[in-house]
PDB file of C-alpha atoms in Angstrom:
ATOM      1  CA  MET V 257       0.000   0.000   0.000  1.00 61.00           C
ATOM      2  CA  GLU V 258       1.355   3.378  -0.991  1.00 65.00           C
ATOM      3  CA  THR V 259       1.445   6.005   1.748  1.00 70.00           C
ATOM      4  CA  GLU V 260       3.254   8.786  -0.101  1.00 69.00           C
ATOM      5  CA  THR V 261       1.216  11.787  -1.289  1.00 66.00           C
ATOM      6  CA  VAL V 262       1.691  13.464  -4.643  1.00 61.00           C
ATOM      7  CA  GLN V 263       2.585  17.158  -4.526  1.00 70.00           C
ATOM      8  CA  SER V 264       1.874  17.917  -8.183  1.00 70.00           C
ATOM      9  CA  ASP V 265      -0.416  16.817 -10.975  1.00 79.00           C
ATOM     10  CA  LYS V 266       2.149  17.475 -13.689  1.00 79.00           C
ATOM     11  CA  SER V 267       2.300  13.804 -14.655  1.00 80.00           C
ATOM     12  CA  ILE V 268      -1.436  13.779 -15.406  1.00 87.00           C
ATOM     13  CA  GLY V 269      -1.185  16.994 -17.410  1.00 88.00           C
ATOM     14  CA  PHE V 270       1.778  15.842 -19.488  1.00 87.00           C
ATOM     15  CA  THR V 271       0.168  12.478 -20.124  1.00 90.00           C
ATOM     16  CA  ALA V 272      -3.101  14.116 -21.227  1.00 92.00           C
ATOM     17  CA  LEU V 273      -1.330  16.670 -23.444  1.00 92.00           C
ATOM     18  CA  PHE V 274       0.841  14.142 -25.227  1.00 93.00           C
ATOM     19  CA  GLY V 275      -2.062  11.689 -25.386  1.00 94.00           C
ATOM     20  CA  VAL V 276      -4.024  14.270 -27.379  1.00 96.00           C
ATOM     21  CA  LEU V 277      -1.016  14.848 -29.632  1.00 95.00           C
ATOM     22  CA  THR V 278      -0.815  11.090 -30.164  1.00 96.00           C
ATOM     23  CA  LEU V 279      -4.433  11.094 -31.326  1.00 96.00           C
ATOM     24  CA  VAL V 280      -3.728  14.009 -33.678  1.00 95.00           C
ATOM     25  CA  GLY V 281      -0.764  12.142 -35.151  1.00 95.00           C
ATOM     26  CA  GLY V 282      -2.876   9.017 -35.554  1.00 95.00           C
ATOM     27  CA  GLY V 283      -5.546  11.060 -37.298  1.00 95.00           C
ATOM     28  CA  LEU V 284      -2.977  12.468 -39.705  1.00 94.00           C
ATOM     29  CA  MET V 285      -1.686   8.963 -40.333  1.00 95.00           C
ATOM     30  CA  VAL V 286      -5.159   7.667 -41.220  1.00 95.00           C
ATOM     31  CA  ALA V 287      -6.642  10.662 -43.025  1.00 94.00           C
ATOM     32  CA  GLY V 288      -3.552  12.231 -44.573  1.00 93.00           C
ATOM     33  CA  PRO V 289      -3.844  13.080 -48.268  1.00 94.00           C
ATOM     34  CA  ASP V 290      -0.389  11.909 -49.305  1.00 96.00           C
ATOM     35  CA  GLN V 291       2.386   9.601 -48.174  1.00 97.00           C
ATOM     36  CA  LEU V 292       4.524  12.358 -46.624  1.00 96.00           C
ATOM     37  CA  THR V 293       1.669  13.607 -44.424  1.00 95.00           C
ATOM     38  CA  LYS V 294       0.955  10.051 -43.270  1.00 96.00           C
ATOM     39  CA  ALA V 295       4.643   9.563 -42.430  1.00 96.00           C
ATOM     40  CA  VAL V 296       4.721  12.820 -40.430  1.00 96.00           C
ATOM     41  CA  GLY V 297       1.556  11.727 -38.611  1.00 96.00           C
ATOM     42  CA  PHE V 298       3.198   8.436 -37.703  1.00 97.00           C
ATOM     43  CA  ALA V 299       6.312  10.221 -36.437  1.00 96.00           C
ATOM     44  CA  VAL V 300       4.232  12.645 -34.363  1.00 96.00           C
ATOM     45  CA  ALA V 301       2.211   9.774 -32.887  1.00 96.00           C
ATOM     46  CA  ILE V 302       5.296   7.751 -31.919  1.00 97.00           C
ATOM     47  CA  VAL V 303       7.179  10.702 -30.393  1.00 96.00           C
ATOM     48  CA  ALA V 304       4.112  11.983 -28.517  1.00 95.00           C
ATOM     49  CA  ALA V 305       3.330   8.524 -27.128  1.00 95.00           C
ATOM     50  CA  SER V 306       6.915   8.150 -25.943  1.00 95.00           C
ATOM     51  CA  LEU V 307       6.808  11.558 -24.274  1.00 92.00           C
ATOM     52  CA  ALA V 308       3.457  10.733 -22.638  1.00 90.00           C
ATOM     53  CA  VAL V 309       4.918   7.659 -20.985  1.00 91.00           C
ATOM     54  CA  SER V 310       8.145   9.464 -20.062  1.00 90.00           C
ATOM     55  CA  GLY V 311       6.274  12.443 -18.610  1.00 84.00           C
ATOM     56  CA  ALA V 312       4.138  10.181 -16.479  1.00 82.00           C
ATOM     57  CA  HIS V 313       7.243   8.562 -14.995  1.00 85.00           C
ATOM     58  CA  LEU V 314       9.429  11.656 -14.677  1.00 84.00           C
ATOM     59  CA  PHE V 315       6.931  13.714 -12.664  1.00 76.00           C
ATOM     60  CA  LYS V 316       5.743  10.891 -10.466  1.00 72.00           C
TER      61      LYS V 316
END
């Protein structure tokens, strides 16, 4: 059982922010008009998802 209290909600904010960016990148990947836009959407989704997980752990 965890007895330590959290002083900040930064981890939730960073996770939510980068989660939304992940969805935007996924949307670009699916609905992009050309191959370059789909590739940029994929890159945005991967980087944002990585930062969401990292932000959740860094500000824990």
